[in-house]
Amino acid sequence: MKRNLAFIAFLVCVISSAQNASDVLRYSSENLNGTARYQGMSGAFGALGGDLSALNSNPAGAAVFNNHKITFSGSLYNTDNSVNYGGRDTSSSNNQLEINQAGGVFVFKNTNTEAPWKKLSLALNYDILESFDDNIYASGRTNEGIDNYFLDFAEGVPFGDITLRENEFLEDAYLDIGANQGFGDQQAFLGYYGGIIDPAVMDNANTSYIKTADYNTVNQEFSRISSGYSSKFSLSAASQYKERLYIGASLNFHSLIYNKYDEFTETGYNADSEIQRTTFDNKLFTEGSGFSMNLGAIARVNDYVRVGASYQSPTWYRIQDELSQRVSSDLADENISFINFNLVNAFPTYTLKTPAKLMGSLALVFGKNGLLSFDYGYQDMSKAKLGPSNDANFAAVNTDISNELGDITTLRLGGEYRIEQFSLRAGYRFEGSPYKDGNIVGDLQGISGGVGYDFGRSRLDFAISSSERSTATYLFDTGINTPAIVDARNTNAILSYTINF
C-alpha cells in the first residue's frame, strides 16, 4: 500500500535536529553596518547621535539633529576565509555590492523659546544588520566518515520503518517519512537507500546499523555557499528637554533571509571497499520576521562631556525553514537521483527570542574641532529561546543554549577630527565570544577609518571597516566531530551621501 504523497512535507518532528546554538547566533548577530560616518568610528555613537545608523544604538540621538536630513549608503563587502581541516589549509573569498542603509530624519522645532521641550524629531531608517554572503571551502583527511552522520540518526530506528512499501516510489517515501515519522527517520532512510549504511540484521525489527564502506581514514571536500541578510526598519521619535537632555524610542521591524548550499564529497576508502565515492548535498532556505523596541537617553553633562544609556528589548522572530537534500554512492539505490532539490521539506514555523541588550556610552566633544566616543554593550546570549516552549525538542536545544552560551561584551572606541570642511575618522571595536568556553567562536576585533567632506547642504562620507574572527565550523550537526577552523577577515568599503534640507 502506497504512502500518501506530499510534494512539500511538513516535518512535524524536530526542528531541533536542524537548529542549534550556531543558528541562533547567526540570526541574533548585528555586525558593524550602517552609514560611512558610523562605520568610520566603529559604531561608537551611543552618546553622540546625529547619525541615522546611530539610532540603532540609541534612539535619543534623533533629537541631536538640528534640521532635516536624508542619507543613503552603499557597501562593498569582502570576506576572505582561511580554513584548516583535516591537516590541510585552503582559502576562499567572496565579494558583494549592495545598498545597506537608507533613511531620513525630520526635525520640528518648538517656536516657543521658553518651553522646556525644544523640538521633536521623527526618523525612518533601514539598515542591513548582518550580511550572510560567504563562501567556505574545506578539504582534508579524517577518520570520521559521513556514515557516522547517518548512523547517529538510524540507531534505534526499526528497519521496517524506513523501507519502501509495495509499489512505493523512493521520493514519495522520503517525503512521507519526514512528514509522519520525523527528520531523524528520514535521514536514516537516506543513509540506507544511499547505500551508506545497512541494518546489522536484515529484519524489520532490527534497530542497529553498520557502515558499508571500508576505511581507516577518508578524504573529504566540503563547500558552503551562503547568501542573504538580516535587516531592520526603524521608526524613531525623540525630543530635547531644555539644553541638557535627549530622550527617544524606536519601534523596529526585522526581516531575515538566509540561503545555505552545502556540497560534500568523500573518497579515499580502502581499495577493497565496495564504496569508493560518496556525495551528500544540502540546501537550506530560511526566512523570518521580527519585532523589537529601543529606549534611550543622552545627557549633556557640560559643554564637553556627554553620557548615554540605551536598552534594546528582545527581538521576537517567527522563522520558517525549507530543506532539500540529495545523496549518492556506489551502492545507492538506482532511483536515488529522484531525491533531489526539487523535493522540499518545509518545517513548521518556529519562534526565536533573542536576548535584550544594554549599552552605556561616554563622549568628549571638543567644540567643532573633534570628538572621542566610547560605548560598552552587554548581552546575555544564554537567555536566547527557541519555541514553541511546549515542544520537548526545543526545550532540549534551549538547555544546550543555556549551557553553552554566555555573556557578550562589546567595546567600541571612535574619534573624529575636523579640518574646515574635511572630517577624519578612526575606530576600534572588540566583541567577546558568545560561547562560555570561547572555543567554537573566538573574540572579534576590528578597526576602521574614514573621511568626510561637508559641501554645506550635503555631505559625502567614505569609510573602510575590517574585522577578524576565528570559528570552529562543523560540517554537519552530528557524526563528524572534526571542525573546520575558519579564520575570517571581513572588510567593508562604504560610501554615504547626506542631504540637508
Short mmCIF file of C-alpha atoms in Angstrom, two decimals:
data_model
loop_
_atom_site.label_atom_id
_atom_site.label_comp_id
_atom_site.label_asym_id
_atom_site.label_seq_id
_atom_site.Cartn_x
_atom_site.Cartn_y
_atom_site.Cartn_z
CA MET A 1 0.00 0.00 0.00
CA LYS A 2 1.40 3.37 -1.04
CA ARG A 3 2.07 6.12 1.47
CA ASN A 4 0.26 9.44 0.95
CA LEU A 5 2.28 11.60 -1.46
CA ALA A 6 3.23 15.11 -0.34
CA PHE A 7 5.43 17.24 -2.59
CA ILE A 8 6.09 19.61 0.28
CA ALA A 9 6.41 17.67 3.51
CA PHE A 10 5.75 19.31 6.85
CA LEU A 11 8.23 17.84 9.28
CA VAL A 12 6.26 17.58 12.49
CA CYS A 13 9.17 16.06 14.41
CA VAL A 14 12.03 18.05 15.10
CA ILE A 15 13.34 21.23 14.01
CA SER A 16 15.76 20.85 16.87
CA SER A 17 17.71 18.49 14.64
CA ALA A 18 18.23 21.43 12.28
CA GLN A 19 18.60 24.18 14.89
CA ASN A 20 21.41 24.71 17.35
CA ALA A 21 23.30 27.46 19.14
CA SER A 22 25.20 28.42 15.97
CA ASP A 23 21.96 29.07 14.10
CA VAL A 24 20.60 31.15 16.98
CA LEU A 25 23.76 33.25 16.99
CA ARG A 26 23.55 33.80 13.24
CA TYR A 27 20.07 35.30 13.46
CA SER A 28 20.86 37.26 16.63
CA SER A 29 24.06 38.92 15.42
CA GLU A 30 24.36 42.55 14.38
CA ASN A 31 27.63 43.30 12.65
CA LEU A 32 29.05 46.79 12.14
CA ASN A 33 26.96 48.20 9.30
CA GLY A 34 25.29 51.50 8.51
CA THR A 35 26.45 54.90 7.26
CA ALA A 36 30.08 55.60 6.40
CA ARG A 37 30.41 58.05 9.31
CA TYR A 38 29.03 55.47 11.74
CA GLN A 39 31.30 52.72 10.46
CA GLY A 40 34.32 55.02 10.22
CA MET A 41 34.12 55.45 14.00
CA SER A 42 33.41 51.72 14.60
CA GLY A 43 29.84 52.49 15.67
CA ALA A 44 30.82 54.39 18.84
CA PHE A 45 27.84 56.74 18.74
CA GLY A 46 25.78 55.91 21.82
CA ALA A 47 26.35 59.30 23.47
CA LEU A 48 26.57 61.33 20.25
CA GLY A 49 23.61 60.82 17.95
CA GLY A 50 23.29 62.98 14.88
CA ASP A 51 23.66 59.97 12.55
CA LEU A 52 20.85 57.79 11.25
CA SER A 53 22.62 54.50 11.91
CA ALA A 54 23.46 55.69 15.43
CA LEU A 55 19.75 55.34 16.21
CA ASN A 56 20.34 51.56 16.26
CA SER A 57 22.49 52.16 19.33
CA ASN A 58 20.47 54.93 20.97
CA PRO A 59 17.25 56.39 19.52
CA ALA A 60 17.69 59.54 21.62
CA GLY A 61 20.29 60.55 19.05
CA ALA A 62 17.49 61.59 16.68
CA ALA A 63 16.93 64.70 18.82
CA VAL A 64 20.54 65.79 18.27
CA PHE A 65 19.79 66.61 14.63
CA ASN A 66 19.17 70.33 14.03
CA ASN A 67 17.50 70.04 10.62
CA HIS A 68 16.00 67.55 8.20
CA LYS A 69 18.42 65.03 6.67
CA ILE A 70 18.32 62.09 4.29
CA THR A 71 21.19 59.59 3.96
CA PHE A 72 21.84 56.75 1.53
CA SER A 73 24.72 54.29 1.86
CA GLY A 74 26.21 51.56 -0.31
CA SER A 75 28.75 48.94 0.70
CA LEU A 76 31.19 46.60 -0.95
CA TYR A 77 31.51 43.55 1.30
CA ASN A 78 34.59 41.34 1.07
CA THR A 79 35.17 38.14 3.04
CA ASP A 80 38.46 36.21 3.00
CA ASN A 81 38.43 32.81 4.70
CA SER A 82 41.48 30.74 5.60
CA VAL A 83 40.38 27.21 6.52
CA ASN A 84 42.24 24.37 8.19
CA TYR A 85 40.54 20.99 8.09
CA GLY A 86 41.98 17.53 8.48
CA GLY A 87 45.53 18.88 8.40
CA ARG A 88 45.09 20.83 5.15
CA ASP A 89 44.85 24.57 4.51
CA THR A 90 42.50 26.09 1.95
CA SER A 91 41.21 29.58 1.25
CA SER A 92 38.21 31.25 -0.35
CA SER A 93 36.79 34.74 -0.79
CA ASN A 94 33.53 36.47 -1.60
CA ASN A 95 32.53 39.97 -2.72
CA GLN A 96 29.10 41.58 -2.66
CA LEU A 97 27.89 45.10 -3.52
CA GLU A 98 24.58 46.39 -2.17
CA ILE A 99 22.63 49.32 -0.73
CA ASN A 100 22.94 48.78 3.01
CA GLN A 101 21.30 51.88 4.51
CA ALA A 102 18.64 54.44 3.63
CA GLY A 103 16.73 56.79 5.88
CA GLY A 104 15.75 60.28 6.90
CA VAL A 105 15.06 62.40 9.95
CA PHE A 106 12.59 65.29 10.24
CA VAL A 107 13.07 67.91 12.94
CA PHE A 108 10.18 70.04 14.25
CA LYS A 109 11.41 72.84 16.46
CA ASN A 110 9.21 74.43 19.11
CA THR A 111 8.53 78.05 18.20
CA ASN A 112 8.02 78.88 21.87
CA THR A 113 11.58 79.55 23.02
CA GLU A 114 10.50 79.49 26.68
CA ALA A 115 9.09 75.95 26.50
CA PRO A 116 11.24 73.23 28.13
CA TRP A 117 10.73 70.80 25.24
CA LYS A 118 12.76 72.29 22.41
CA LYS A 119 12.00 70.00 19.47
CA LEU A 120 10.56 66.74 18.24
CA SER A 121 12.45 64.54 15.78
CA LEU A 122 10.92 61.72 13.76
CA ALA A 123 13.17 59.30 11.88
CA LEU A 124 12.75 56.39 9.49
CA ASN A 125 15.76 54.24 8.76
CA TYR A 126 16.61 50.95 7.06
CA ASP A 127 19.85 49.16 7.90
CA ILE A 128 21.31 45.80 6.96
CA LEU A 129 22.44 44.43 10.32
CA GLU A 130 24.26 41.35 9.02
CA SER A 131 25.25 40.10 5.59
CA PHE A 132 25.21 36.31 5.27
CA ASP A 133 27.12 36.29 1.97
CA ASP A 134 30.01 33.89 2.43
CA ASN A 135 31.98 31.09 0.79
CA ILE A 136 33.85 28.36 2.70
CA TYR A 137 35.88 25.55 1.17
CA ALA A 138 37.45 22.81 3.30
CA SER A 139 39.45 19.80 2.21
CA GLY A 140 41.26 17.28 4.41
CA ARG A 141 41.63 13.72 5.62
CA THR A 142 39.94 12.43 8.79
CA ASN A 143 38.94 9.13 10.39
CA GLU A 144 35.24 10.10 10.62
CA GLY A 145 33.24 9.22 7.51
CA ILE A 146 29.85 10.58 6.55
CA ASP A 147 28.37 7.20 7.54
CA ASN A 148 28.61 8.40 11.16
CA TYR A 149 26.04 11.12 10.38
CA PHE A 150 23.50 8.57 9.15
CA LEU A 151 24.33 6.03 11.86
CA ASP A 152 23.61 8.63 14.57
CA PHE A 153 20.09 9.09 13.23
CA ALA A 154 19.46 5.43 12.38
CA GLU A 155 20.44 3.86 15.69
CA GLY A 156 17.27 2.72 17.48
CA VAL A 157 15.01 3.10 14.42
CA PRO A 158 13.20 -0.12 13.39
CA PHE A 159 14.38 -1.15 9.94
CA GLY A 160 10.82 -1.77 8.82
CA ASP A 161 10.01 1.91 9.42
CA ILE A 162 12.47 3.10 6.77
CA THR A 163 11.85 0.62 3.97
CA LEU A 164 9.70 1.03 0.88
CA ARG A 165 6.19 -0.28 0.87
CA GLU A 166 4.68 -2.17 -2.04
CA ASN A 167 4.63 -0.12 -5.26
CA GLU A 168 6.01 2.93 -3.45
CA PHE A 169 8.37 5.38 -5.14
CA LEU A 170 11.59 6.31 -3.38
CA GLU A 171 10.88 10.05 -3.45
CA ASP A 172 7.36 9.53 -2.07
CA ALA A 173 8.69 7.53 0.85
CA TYR A 174 11.36 10.13 1.59
CA LEU A 175 8.79 12.92 1.94
CA ASP A 176 6.26 10.78 3.77
CA ILE A 177 8.75 9.54 6.37
CA GLY A 178 9.82 13.11 7.03
CA ALA A 179 6.23 14.28 7.41
CA ASN A 180 4.96 11.44 9.58
CA GLN A 181 7.95 9.90 11.35
CA GLY A 182 10.37 12.78 11.66
CA PHE A 183 13.64 14.20 10.45
CA GLY A 184 15.76 11.53 12.15
CA ASP A 185 13.98 8.63 10.47
CA GLN A 186 14.17 10.47 7.18
CA GLN A 187 17.95 10.78 7.44
CA ALA A 188 18.21 7.08 8.31
CA PHE A 189 16.16 6.35 5.18
CA LEU A 190 18.57 8.45 3.10
CA GLY A 191 21.57 6.65 4.55
CA TYR A 192 20.14 3.21 3.76
CA TYR A 193 18.91 3.88 0.23
CA GLY A 194 22.02 5.97 -0.39
CA GLY A 195 23.99 2.78 0.19
CA ILE A 196 25.94 4.26 3.10
CA ILE A 197 24.54 2.16 5.98
CA ASP A 198 22.94 -1.26 6.33
CA PRO A 199 20.90 -2.91 9.08
CA ALA A 200 23.02 -5.19 11.28
CA VAL A 201 20.38 -7.89 10.65
CA MET A 202 18.01 -7.90 7.65
CA ASP A 203 14.91 -7.92 9.83
CA ASN A 204 12.14 -5.34 10.12
CA ALA A 205 12.56 -5.31 13.89
CA ASN A 206 16.28 -4.57 13.68
CA THR A 207 17.33 -1.29 15.34
CA SER A 208 21.12 -1.48 14.92
CA TYR A 209 23.07 -0.39 11.83
CA ILE A 210 26.56 -0.69 10.35
CA LYS A 211 28.55 1.24 7.75
CA THR A 212 29.02 -0.21 4.26
CA ALA A 213 32.32 1.45 3.36
CA ASP A 214 35.70 0.12 4.44
CA TYR A 215 38.21 2.75 5.53
CA ASN A 216 40.68 3.84 8.16
CA THR A 217 40.72 7.45 7.02
CA VAL A 218 38.90 9.26 4.21
CA ASN A 219 39.37 12.33 2.01
CA GLN A 220 36.61 14.89 2.43
CA GLU A 221 35.81 18.01 0.44
CA PHE A 222 33.22 20.47 1.70
CA SER A 223 31.91 23.65 0.13
CA ARG A 224 29.40 26.03 1.71
CA ILE A 225 27.98 28.98 -0.21
CA SER A 226 25.64 31.20 1.77
CA SER A 227 23.76 34.38 0.99
CA GLY A 228 21.12 36.63 2.47
CA TYR A 229 20.88 39.26 5.17
CA SER A 230 19.33 40.35 8.42
CA SER A 231 17.82 43.85 8.29
CA LYS A 232 15.96 46.32 10.46
CA PHE A 233 13.50 49.09 9.60
CA SER A 234 13.12 51.54 12.47
CA LEU A 235 10.56 54.22 13.32
CA SER A 236 12.09 56.54 15.90
CA ALA A 237 10.83 59.51 17.88
CA ALA A 238 12.99 61.70 20.11
CA SER A 239 12.78 65.01 21.92
CA GLN A 240 15.14 67.51 23.53
CA TYR A 241 14.37 68.71 27.06
CA LYS A 242 15.92 72.10 27.80
CA GLU A 243 19.59 72.16 26.81
CA ARG A 244 20.87 69.05 28.54
CA LEU A 245 18.69 66.01 27.91
CA TYR A 246 17.64 63.99 24.86
CA ILE A 247 15.27 61.03 25.08
CA GLY A 248 13.97 58.71 22.39
CA ALA A 249 12.30 55.44 21.46
CA SER A 250 12.17 53.20 18.40
CA LEU A 251 9.90 50.53 17.01
CA ASN A 252 11.95 48.08 14.96
CA PHE A 253 10.73 45.68 12.31
CA HIS A 254 13.21 42.93 11.47
CA SER A 255 13.48 40.61 8.50
CA LEU A 256 15.93 37.89 7.56
CA ILE A 257 16.64 35.75 4.54
CA TYR A 258 19.27 33.03 4.61
CA ASN A 259 20.30 30.63 1.86
CA LYS A 260 22.86 27.89 2.51
CA TYR A 261 24.09 25.42 -0.08
CA ASP A 262 26.44 22.65 1.13
CA GLU A 263 28.27 20.19 -1.13
CA PHE A 264 30.12 17.26 0.45
CA THR A 265 32.26 14.65 -1.31
CA GLU A 266 34.06 11.73 0.34
CA THR A 267 36.68 9.49 -1.29
CA GLY A 268 39.88 7.67 -0.33
CA TYR A 269 38.35 4.46 1.01
CA ASN A 270 40.36 1.26 1.23
CA ALA A 271 40.97 -0.42 -2.12
CA ASP A 272 38.67 -3.37 -1.32
CA SER A 273 35.77 -1.15 -0.20
CA GLU A 274 32.61 -1.54 -2.30
CA ILE A 275 32.11 2.21 -1.96
CA GLN A 276 34.76 4.45 -3.48
CA ARG A 277 32.85 7.74 -3.63
CA THR A 278 30.01 9.31 -1.61
CA THR A 279 28.30 12.68 -2.04
CA PHE A 280 25.79 14.35 0.24
CA ASP A 281 24.41 17.83 -0.54
CA ASN A 282 22.02 20.02 1.42
CA LYS A 283 20.17 23.19 0.51
CA LEU A 284 18.53 25.32 3.21
CA PHE A 285 16.31 28.37 2.79
CA THR A 286 15.27 30.37 5.84
CA GLU A 287 13.09 33.44 6.10
CA GLY A 288 11.71 35.25 9.09
CA SER A 289 10.34 38.47 10.51
CA GLY A 290 10.57 40.01 13.94
CA PHE A 291 9.91 42.97 16.19
CA SER A 292 11.85 44.83 18.88
CA MET A 293 11.87 48.17 20.72
CA ASN A 294 14.61 50.59 21.77
CA LEU A 295 14.68 53.19 24.55
CA GLY A 296 17.50 55.63 25.12
CA ALA A 297 18.70 58.88 26.65
CA ILE A 298 21.65 61.22 26.17
CA ALA A 299 22.67 63.82 28.75
CA ARG A 300 24.99 66.78 28.18
CA VAL A 301 26.88 66.94 31.47
CA ASN A 302 28.62 70.12 30.30
CA ASP A 303 29.87 71.58 27.04
CA TYR A 304 32.46 68.83 26.70
CA VAL A 305 31.02 65.66 28.21
CA ARG A 306 28.02 63.61 27.10
CA VAL A 307 26.78 60.34 28.56
CA GLY A 308 24.26 57.95 27.07
CA ALA A 309 22.33 54.86 28.01
CA SER A 310 20.07 52.63 25.94
CA TYR A 311 18.02 49.46 26.15
CA GLN A 312 17.06 47.21 23.26
CA SER A 313 14.31 44.77 24.03
CA PRO A 314 14.47 41.14 22.96
CA THR A 315 13.71 40.59 19.31
CA TRP A 316 10.79 38.24 18.76
CA TYR A 317 11.16 36.33 15.48
CA ARG A 318 8.90 33.98 13.57
CA ILE A 319 11.01 31.79 11.27
CA GLN A 320 10.44 29.06 8.72
CA ASP A 321 13.00 26.67 7.17
CA GLU A 322 12.89 24.72 3.92
CA LEU A 323 15.38 21.92 3.35
CA SER A 324 16.27 19.93 0.23
CA GLN A 325 18.78 17.08 0.01
CA ARG A 326 20.47 14.67 -2.36
CA VAL A 327 22.80 11.74 -1.73
CA SER A 328 24.74 9.26 -3.83
CA SER A 329 27.30 6.46 -3.54
CA ASP A 330 28.49 3.41 -5.45
CA LEU A 331 25.93 1.26 -3.59
CA ALA A 332 22.99 3.68 -3.77
CA ASP A 333 19.58 2.58 -4.99
CA GLU A 334 19.25 3.08 -8.75
CA ASN A 335 16.42 5.57 -8.21
CA ILE A 336 18.25 7.69 -5.63
CA SER A 337 18.53 10.58 -8.10
CA PHE A 338 14.77 11.17 -7.74
CA ILE A 339 15.52 12.53 -4.26
CA ASN A 340 16.90 15.92 -5.20
CA PHE A 341 16.47 19.65 -4.72
CA ASN A 342 13.03 19.53 -6.34
CA LEU A 343 11.71 17.85 -3.18
CA VAL A 344 11.26 20.42 -0.42
CA ASN A 345 10.83 19.69 3.28
CA ALA A 346 9.04 22.67 4.84
CA PHE A 347 9.38 22.79 8.60
CA PRO A 348 6.60 24.29 10.74
CA THR A 349 7.07 27.92 11.70
CA TYR A 350 9.00 28.33 14.93
CA THR A 351 9.95 31.26 17.14
CA LEU A 352 13.23 32.76 18.29
CA LYS A 353 13.58 35.24 21.12
CA THR A 354 16.97 36.96 21.16
CA PRO A 355 18.20 38.47 24.44
CA ALA A 356 17.86 42.13 25.36
CA LYS A 357 20.87 44.47 25.05
CA LEU A 358 22.14 47.19 27.35
CA MET A 359 24.58 49.94 26.39
CA GLY A 360 26.37 52.69 28.26
CA SER A 361 28.23 55.46 26.44
CA LEU A 362 30.59 58.36 27.07
CA ALA A 363 31.71 61.06 24.65
CA LEU A 364 34.06 64.02 24.82
CA VAL A 365 33.21 66.82 22.38
CA PHE A 366 35.84 69.47 21.66
CA GLY A 367 33.67 72.13 20.11
CA LYS A 368 33.80 72.00 16.33
CA ASN A 369 37.32 70.54 16.27
CA GLY A 370 36.53 66.91 17.02
CA LEU A 371 35.37 64.28 19.47
CA LEU A 372 36.13 60.98 21.17
CA SER A 373 33.45 58.42 21.96
CA PHE A 374 33.26 55.13 23.87
CA ASP A 375 30.47 52.53 24.02
CA TYR A 376 30.13 49.50 26.27
CA GLY A 377 27.49 46.89 25.43
CA TYR A 378 26.24 43.82 27.24
CA GLN A 379 24.05 40.91 26.12
CA ASP A 380 23.45 37.54 27.78
CA MET A 381 23.12 35.04 24.93
CA SER A 382 22.24 32.20 27.31
CA LYS A 383 18.78 33.80 27.52
CA ALA A 384 18.02 33.12 23.84
CA LYS A 385 14.98 30.87 23.40
CA LEU A 386 13.57 28.78 20.59
CA GLY A 387 9.93 27.85 20.62
CA PRO A 388 7.18 26.86 20.90
CA SER A 389 8.05 26.42 24.56
CA ASN A 390 5.87 23.32 24.97
CA ASP A 391 7.93 21.40 22.38
CA ALA A 392 10.26 18.97 24.16
CA ASN A 393 12.77 19.08 21.31
CA PHE A 394 13.12 22.86 21.54
CA ALA A 395 13.39 22.55 25.31
CA ALA A 396 16.44 20.33 24.79
CA VAL A 397 18.04 22.84 22.41
CA ASN A 398 17.30 25.70 24.83
CA THR A 399 19.06 23.75 27.57
CA ASP A 400 22.10 23.43 25.30
CA ILE A 401 21.96 27.18 24.58
CA SER A 402 21.82 27.97 28.27
CA ASN A 403 24.77 25.69 28.98
CA GLU A 404 26.96 26.68 26.02
CA LEU A 405 26.35 30.40 25.51
CA GLY A 406 27.21 33.24 27.84
CA ASP A 407 27.68 36.99 28.07
CA ILE A 408 28.77 39.08 25.10
CA THR A 409 30.74 42.19 25.99
CA THR A 410 31.14 44.80 23.26
CA LEU A 411 33.60 47.70 23.36
CA ARG A 412 33.68 50.45 20.75
CA LEU A 413 36.02 53.44 20.55
CA GLY A 414 35.81 56.11 17.89
CA GLY A 415 37.16 59.53 17.13
CA GLU A 416 36.67 62.35 14.64
CA TYR A 417 38.84 65.35 13.83
CA ARG A 418 37.62 68.22 11.66
CA ILE A 419 39.74 70.39 9.40
CA GLU A 420 37.43 73.00 7.89
CA GLN A 421 35.10 71.02 5.58
CA PHE A 422 37.03 67.77 5.99
CA SER A 423 36.48 65.18 8.72
CA LEU A 424 38.93 62.40 9.54
CA ARG A 425 37.65 59.37 11.49
CA ALA A 426 39.01 56.21 13.07
CA GLY A 427 37.70 53.50 15.37
CA TYR A 428 38.32 50.23 17.16
CA ARG A 429 35.89 47.57 18.35
CA PHE A 430 36.01 44.38 20.35
CA GLU A 431 33.30 41.75 20.74
CA GLY A 432 33.79 38.86 23.11
CA SER A 433 32.99 35.26 22.23
CA PRO A 434 29.33 34.33 22.80
CA TYR A 435 30.43 30.86 23.99
CA LYS A 436 31.35 30.32 27.62
CA ASP A 437 34.47 28.36 26.69
CA GLY A 438 35.37 30.64 23.79
CA ASN A 439 36.42 27.67 21.66
CA ILE A 440 33.74 27.46 18.96
CA VAL A 441 33.62 31.20 18.21
CA GLY A 442 36.56 33.39 19.15
CA ASP A 443 36.71 37.06 20.05
CA LEU A 444 36.19 39.62 17.30
CA GLN A 445 38.49 42.58 16.82
CA GLY A 446 38.07 45.29 14.23
CA ILE A 447 39.45 48.63 13.12
CA SER A 448 38.02 51.31 10.86
CA GLY A 449 38.85 54.62 9.27
CA GLY A 450 37.09 57.17 7.16
CA VAL A 451 36.92 60.62 5.69
CA GLY A 452 34.09 63.05 5.00
CA TYR A 453 33.59 66.31 3.16
CA ASP A 454 30.85 68.81 4.01
CA PHE A 455 29.51 70.73 1.00
CA GLY A 456 27.18 72.80 3.19
CA ARG A 457 23.79 71.49 2.11
CA SER A 458 25.10 67.97 1.62
CA ARG A 459 27.92 65.71 2.78
CA LEU A 460 29.87 62.82 1.26
CA ASP A 461 31.46 60.21 3.55
CA PHE A 462 33.67 57.22 2.90
CA ALA A 463 34.90 54.53 5.31
CA ILE A 464 36.68 51.21 5.41
CA SER A 465 35.97 48.74 8.20
CA SER A 466 37.86 45.48 8.81
CA SER A 467 37.39 42.74 11.40
CA GLU A 468 38.80 39.29 12.17
CA ARG A 469 37.36 36.29 13.99
CA SER A 470 38.10 32.56 14.19
CA THR A 471 35.30 29.99 14.20
CA ALA A 472 35.17 26.22 14.55
CA THR A 473 32.70 25.24 11.83
CA TYR A 474 31.23 21.73 11.91
CA LEU A 475 30.34 20.26 8.51
CA PHE A 476 27.25 18.55 9.95
CA ASP A 477 25.30 18.82 13.19
CA THR A 478 26.22 15.26 14.16
CA GLY A 479 28.50 12.40 13.13
CA ILE A 480 31.65 14.26 12.07
CA ASN A 481 33.21 15.82 15.14
CA THR A 482 36.26 17.32 13.43
CA PRO A 483 35.64 21.04 12.89
CA ALA A 484 36.98 23.22 10.11
CA ILE A 485 38.85 26.11 11.72
CA VAL A 486 37.86 29.21 9.78
CA ASP A 487 39.87 32.41 10.18
CA ALA A 488 37.65 35.05 8.59
CA ARG A 489 38.59 38.60 7.67
CA ASN A 490 35.64 40.82 6.74
CA THR A 491 36.28 44.14 5.02
CA ASN A 492 33.63 46.68 4.11
CA ALA A 493 34.06 49.77 1.94
CA ILE A 494 31.17 52.20 2.50
CA LEU A 495 30.08 55.36 0.69
CA SER A 496 27.30 57.59 2.07
CA TYR A 497 25.64 60.71 0.76
CA THR A 498 23.66 63.00 3.09
CA ILE A 499 21.34 65.82 2.06
CA ASN A 500 20.30 68.62 4.45
CA PHE A 501 17.05 70.44 3.85
#
